[in-house]
Short mmCIF file of C-alpha atoms in Angstrom, two decimals:
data_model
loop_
_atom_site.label_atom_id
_atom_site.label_comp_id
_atom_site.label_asym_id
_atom_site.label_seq_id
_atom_site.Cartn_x
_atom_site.Cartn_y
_atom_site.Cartn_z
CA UNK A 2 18.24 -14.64 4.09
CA UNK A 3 20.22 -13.03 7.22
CA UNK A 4 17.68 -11.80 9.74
CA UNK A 5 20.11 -9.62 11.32
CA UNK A 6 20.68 -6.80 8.53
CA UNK A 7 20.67 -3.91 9.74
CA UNK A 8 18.98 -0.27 8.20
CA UNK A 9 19.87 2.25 10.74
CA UNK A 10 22.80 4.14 8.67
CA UNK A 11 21.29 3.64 5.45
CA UNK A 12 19.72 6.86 3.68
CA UNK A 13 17.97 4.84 0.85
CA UNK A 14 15.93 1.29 0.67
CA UNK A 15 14.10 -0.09 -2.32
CA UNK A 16 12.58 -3.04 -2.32
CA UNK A 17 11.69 -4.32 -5.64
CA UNK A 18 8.61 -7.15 -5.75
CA UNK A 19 6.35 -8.98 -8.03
CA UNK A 20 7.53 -9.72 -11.40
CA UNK A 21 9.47 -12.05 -12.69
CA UNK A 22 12.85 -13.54 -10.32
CA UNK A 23 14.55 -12.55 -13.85
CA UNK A 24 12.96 -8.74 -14.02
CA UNK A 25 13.79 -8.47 -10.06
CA UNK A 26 17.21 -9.69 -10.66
CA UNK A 27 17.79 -7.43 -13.52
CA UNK A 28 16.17 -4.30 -11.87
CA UNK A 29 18.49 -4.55 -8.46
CA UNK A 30 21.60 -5.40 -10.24
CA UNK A 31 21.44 -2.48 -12.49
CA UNK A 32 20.59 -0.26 -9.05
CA UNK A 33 23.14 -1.51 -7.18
CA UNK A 34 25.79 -1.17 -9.99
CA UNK A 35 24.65 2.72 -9.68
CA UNK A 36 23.60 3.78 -6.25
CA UNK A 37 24.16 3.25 -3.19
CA UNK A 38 21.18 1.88 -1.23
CA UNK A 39 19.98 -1.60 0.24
CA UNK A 40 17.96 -3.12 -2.55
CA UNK A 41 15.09 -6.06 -1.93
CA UNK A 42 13.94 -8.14 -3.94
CA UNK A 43 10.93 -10.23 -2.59
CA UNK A 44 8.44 -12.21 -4.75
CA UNK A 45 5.48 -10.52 -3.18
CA UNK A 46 4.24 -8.24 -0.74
CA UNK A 47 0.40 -8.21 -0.64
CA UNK A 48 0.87 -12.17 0.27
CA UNK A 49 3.82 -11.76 2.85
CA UNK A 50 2.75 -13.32 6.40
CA UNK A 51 2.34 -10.88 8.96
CA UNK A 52 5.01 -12.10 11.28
CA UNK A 53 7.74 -12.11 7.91
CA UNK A 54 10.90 -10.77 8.86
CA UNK A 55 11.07 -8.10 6.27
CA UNK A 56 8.26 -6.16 7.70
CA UNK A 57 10.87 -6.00 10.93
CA UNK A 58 13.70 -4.82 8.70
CA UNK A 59 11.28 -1.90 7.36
CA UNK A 60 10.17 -0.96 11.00
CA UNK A 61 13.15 1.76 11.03
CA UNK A 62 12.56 5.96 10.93
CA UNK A 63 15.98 7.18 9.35
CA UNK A 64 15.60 6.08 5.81
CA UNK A 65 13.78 7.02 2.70
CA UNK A 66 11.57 3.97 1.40
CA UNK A 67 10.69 3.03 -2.34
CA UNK A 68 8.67 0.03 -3.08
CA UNK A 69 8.24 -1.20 -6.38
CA UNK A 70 5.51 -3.68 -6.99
CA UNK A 71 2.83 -4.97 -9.18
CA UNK A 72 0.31 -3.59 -7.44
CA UNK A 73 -1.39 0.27 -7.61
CA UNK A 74 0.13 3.11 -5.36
CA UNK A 75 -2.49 3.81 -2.95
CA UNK A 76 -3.00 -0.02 -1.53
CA UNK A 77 0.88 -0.43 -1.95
CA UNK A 78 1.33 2.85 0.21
CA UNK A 79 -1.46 1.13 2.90
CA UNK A 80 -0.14 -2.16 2.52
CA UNK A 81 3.03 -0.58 4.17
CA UNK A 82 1.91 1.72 6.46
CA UNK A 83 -0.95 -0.97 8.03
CA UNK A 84 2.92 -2.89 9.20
CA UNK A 85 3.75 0.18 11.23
CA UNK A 86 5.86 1.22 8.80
CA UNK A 87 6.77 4.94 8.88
CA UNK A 88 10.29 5.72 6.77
CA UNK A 89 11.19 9.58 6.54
CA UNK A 90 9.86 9.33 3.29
CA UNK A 91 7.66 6.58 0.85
CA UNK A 92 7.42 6.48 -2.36
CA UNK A 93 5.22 3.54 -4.00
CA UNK A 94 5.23 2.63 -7.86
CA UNK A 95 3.16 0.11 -9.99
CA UNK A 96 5.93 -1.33 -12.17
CA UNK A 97 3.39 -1.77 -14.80
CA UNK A 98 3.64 1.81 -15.97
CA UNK A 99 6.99 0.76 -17.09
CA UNK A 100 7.92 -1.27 -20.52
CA UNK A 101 11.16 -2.73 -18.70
CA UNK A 102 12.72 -3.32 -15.74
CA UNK A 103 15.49 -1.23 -17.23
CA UNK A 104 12.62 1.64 -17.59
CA UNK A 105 12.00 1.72 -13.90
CA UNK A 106 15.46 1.55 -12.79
CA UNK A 107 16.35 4.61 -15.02
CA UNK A 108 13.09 6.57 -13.20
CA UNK A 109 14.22 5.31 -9.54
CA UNK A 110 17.61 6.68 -10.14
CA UNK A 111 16.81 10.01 -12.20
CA UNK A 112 14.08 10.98 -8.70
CA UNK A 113 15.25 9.09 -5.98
CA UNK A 114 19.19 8.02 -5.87
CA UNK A 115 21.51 11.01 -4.49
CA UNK A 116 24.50 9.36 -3.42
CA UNK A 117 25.58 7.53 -7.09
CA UNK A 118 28.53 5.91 -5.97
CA UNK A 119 27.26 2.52 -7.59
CA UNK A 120 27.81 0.83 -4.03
CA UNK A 121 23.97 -0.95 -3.76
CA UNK A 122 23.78 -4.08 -1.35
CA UNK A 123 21.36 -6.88 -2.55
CA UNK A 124 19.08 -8.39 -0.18
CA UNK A 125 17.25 -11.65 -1.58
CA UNK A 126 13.80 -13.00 0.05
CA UNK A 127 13.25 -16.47 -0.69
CA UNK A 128 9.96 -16.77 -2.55
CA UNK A 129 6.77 -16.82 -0.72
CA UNK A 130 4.42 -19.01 -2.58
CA UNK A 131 0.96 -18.59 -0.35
CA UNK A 132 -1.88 -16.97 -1.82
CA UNK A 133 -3.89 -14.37 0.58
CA UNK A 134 -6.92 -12.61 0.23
CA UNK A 135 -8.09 -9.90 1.76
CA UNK A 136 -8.57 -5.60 2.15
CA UNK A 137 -6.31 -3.06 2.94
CA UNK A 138 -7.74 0.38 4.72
CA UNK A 139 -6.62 3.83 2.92
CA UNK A 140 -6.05 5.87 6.41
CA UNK A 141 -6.13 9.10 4.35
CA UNK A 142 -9.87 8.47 3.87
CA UNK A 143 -11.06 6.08 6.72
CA UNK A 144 -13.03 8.07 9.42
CA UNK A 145 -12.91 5.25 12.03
CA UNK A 146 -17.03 4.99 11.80
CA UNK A 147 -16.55 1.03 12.21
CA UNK A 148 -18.95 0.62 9.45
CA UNK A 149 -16.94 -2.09 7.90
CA UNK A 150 -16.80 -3.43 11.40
CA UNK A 151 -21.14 -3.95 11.91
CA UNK A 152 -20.71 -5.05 7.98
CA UNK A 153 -18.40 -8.01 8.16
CA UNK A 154 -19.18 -11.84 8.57
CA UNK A 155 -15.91 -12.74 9.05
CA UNK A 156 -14.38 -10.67 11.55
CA UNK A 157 -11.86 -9.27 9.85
CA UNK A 158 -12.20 -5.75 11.18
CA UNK A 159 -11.39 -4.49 14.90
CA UNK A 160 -11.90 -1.12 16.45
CA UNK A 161 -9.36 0.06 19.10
CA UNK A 162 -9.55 3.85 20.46
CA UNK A 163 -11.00 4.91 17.48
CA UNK A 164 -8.40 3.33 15.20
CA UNK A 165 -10.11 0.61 12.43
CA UNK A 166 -7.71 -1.70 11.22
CA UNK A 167 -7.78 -5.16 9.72
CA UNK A 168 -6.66 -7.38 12.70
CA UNK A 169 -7.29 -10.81 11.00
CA UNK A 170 -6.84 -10.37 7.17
CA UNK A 171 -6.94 -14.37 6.42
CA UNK A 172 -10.40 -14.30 7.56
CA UNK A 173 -11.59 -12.80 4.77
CA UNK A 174 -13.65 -14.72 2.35
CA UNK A 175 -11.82 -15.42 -1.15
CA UNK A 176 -12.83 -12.91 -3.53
CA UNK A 177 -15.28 -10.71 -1.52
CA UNK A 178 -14.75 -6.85 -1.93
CA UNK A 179 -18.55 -6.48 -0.15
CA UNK A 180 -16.90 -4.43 2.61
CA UNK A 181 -15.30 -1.84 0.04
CA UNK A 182 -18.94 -1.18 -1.56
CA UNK A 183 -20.06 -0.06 1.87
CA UNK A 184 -17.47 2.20 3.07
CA UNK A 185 -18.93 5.49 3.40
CA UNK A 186 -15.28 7.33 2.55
CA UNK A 187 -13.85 4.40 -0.47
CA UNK A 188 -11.47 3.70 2.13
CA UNK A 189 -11.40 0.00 1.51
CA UNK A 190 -9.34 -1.25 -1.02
CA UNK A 191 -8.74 -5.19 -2.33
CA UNK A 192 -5.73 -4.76 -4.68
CA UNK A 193 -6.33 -8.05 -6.56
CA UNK A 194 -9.88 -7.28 -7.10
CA UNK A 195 -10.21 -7.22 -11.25
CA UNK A 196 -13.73 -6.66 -11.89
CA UNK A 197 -13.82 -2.86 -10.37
CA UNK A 198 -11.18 -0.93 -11.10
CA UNK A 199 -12.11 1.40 -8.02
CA UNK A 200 -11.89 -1.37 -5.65
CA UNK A 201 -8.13 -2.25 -6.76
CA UNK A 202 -7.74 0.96 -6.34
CA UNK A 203 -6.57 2.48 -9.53
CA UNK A 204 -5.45 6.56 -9.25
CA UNK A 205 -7.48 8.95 -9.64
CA UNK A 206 -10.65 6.71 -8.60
CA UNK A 207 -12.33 5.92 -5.38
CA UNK A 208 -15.12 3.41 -4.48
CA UNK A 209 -18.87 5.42 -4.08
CA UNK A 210 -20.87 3.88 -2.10
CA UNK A 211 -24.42 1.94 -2.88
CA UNK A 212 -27.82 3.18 -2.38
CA UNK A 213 -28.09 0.42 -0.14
CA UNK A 214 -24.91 0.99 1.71
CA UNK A 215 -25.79 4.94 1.94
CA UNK A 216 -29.53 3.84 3.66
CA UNK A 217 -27.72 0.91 6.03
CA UNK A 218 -24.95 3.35 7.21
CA UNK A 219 -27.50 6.36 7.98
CA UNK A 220 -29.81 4.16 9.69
CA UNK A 221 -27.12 2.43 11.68
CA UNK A 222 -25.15 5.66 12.70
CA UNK A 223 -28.39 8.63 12.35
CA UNK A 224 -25.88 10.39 10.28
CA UNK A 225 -26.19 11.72 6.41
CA UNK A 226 -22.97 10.37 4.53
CA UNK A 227 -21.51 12.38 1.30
CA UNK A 228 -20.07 10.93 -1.30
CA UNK A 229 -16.52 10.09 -1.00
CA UNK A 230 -14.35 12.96 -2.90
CA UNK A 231 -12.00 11.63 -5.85
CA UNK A 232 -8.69 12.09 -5.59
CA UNK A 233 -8.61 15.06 -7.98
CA UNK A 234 -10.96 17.10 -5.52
CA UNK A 235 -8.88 16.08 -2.55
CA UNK A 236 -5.79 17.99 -5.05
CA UNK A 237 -8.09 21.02 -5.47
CA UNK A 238 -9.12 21.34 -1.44
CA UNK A 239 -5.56 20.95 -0.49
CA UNK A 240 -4.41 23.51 -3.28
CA UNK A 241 -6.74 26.06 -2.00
CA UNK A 242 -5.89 25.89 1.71
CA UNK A 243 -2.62 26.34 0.51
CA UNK A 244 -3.29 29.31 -1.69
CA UNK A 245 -5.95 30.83 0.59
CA UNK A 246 -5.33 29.48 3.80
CA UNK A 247 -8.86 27.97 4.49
#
């Protein structure tokens, strides 16, 4: 892979991981043959090293962004955005909601490609075989309270001017979601958790949470916590100070 490709005239990138090599191959061929955009195709993204070069490539303003992975939306979306990633616009889909590769190039084209000049460049990653666990923070819901931060045994967590993020992800211990039970806002997502579908992440459903994390939270801070809105009330709120300007 060439390290020096450049993104700054480019008006569309899609970067197509998980899946099989064969369903990546298949999906950017039949995108390049009918837009024009830089296509990716990387094995994984959830288990890409920090440093990778790819996250440099992405760190660019002038470009819309889809990413298609095997992974849900929201911890897709804060995958990207916890690299400093921050394209004009990002649009994140779980290829599982479609019965073919073929499927989702059909839907990326149809909403996405507006220059259809069938002039796509391919971009291949070499595989990255590692295996990583750890969380990813939803910034739409995290309040910075550093809850996670008094919680965790393993220092994954840092605070800086009021900004939580998770500064050393390969600390984490492999398989604990324990930190996403006792967010106060469900901000705290492990996408390859499988036994709680609301600490993968799923739409529509965020992580409540326990009596136990409510009482250690309010005794820590002196402050009452609410439970976490879903994402359907978030909808309604935002509808309403829309309609009625509140």
């Amino acid at each position: 892979m060439n390290s020096e490709v450049e993104v700054q005239s480019l008006d569309l990138i899609i970067v197509i991981a998980g899946n099989s090599d064969e369903y990546r191959k298949t999906a950017c061929e039949r995108l390049a043959g009918r837009c024009q955009a830089k296509i990716i195709s990387i094995n994984t993204l959830y288990n890409l090293p920090t440093n990778h070069e790819l996250w440099n490539l992405l760190r660019d303003f002038n470009y819309t962004l889809i990413v298609a992975d095997t992974l849900y939306p929201r911890p897709l979306e804060s995958i990207i955005i916890s690299h400093c990633i921050d394209p004009l616009e990002l649009h994140c889909i779980d290829t599982r909601t479609y019965a073919s590769a073929e499927a989702l190039v059909d839907s990326i084209y149809l909403l996405y490609c507006t220059d259809r000049s069938g002039t796509g460049e391919i971009v291949n990653y070499d595989n990255v075989d590692i295996q990583r666990w750890y969380p990813v923070i939803d910034k739409t819901r995290c309040i910075n309270c550093s809850h996670c931060l008094e919680f965790c045994l393993f220092g994954v967590y840092s605070n800086s001017e009021d900004d939580v993020r998770v500064l050393y992800p390969d600390n984490c211990k492999q398989g604990c979601p324990a930190c996403s039970r006792i967010c106060p806002q469900g901000a705290i997502i492990f996408p390859l958790y499988d036994k709680d579908q609301a600490i993968a992440g799923v739409p529509g459903m965020i992580m409540s949470p326990t009596p136990e994390a409510i009482e250690m939270y309010e005794k820590r801070t002196g402050k009452s916590i609410d439970e976490p809105e879903d994402e359907l009330d978030r909808l309604i709120d935002e509808f309403d100070k829309l309609q009625f300007g509140r």
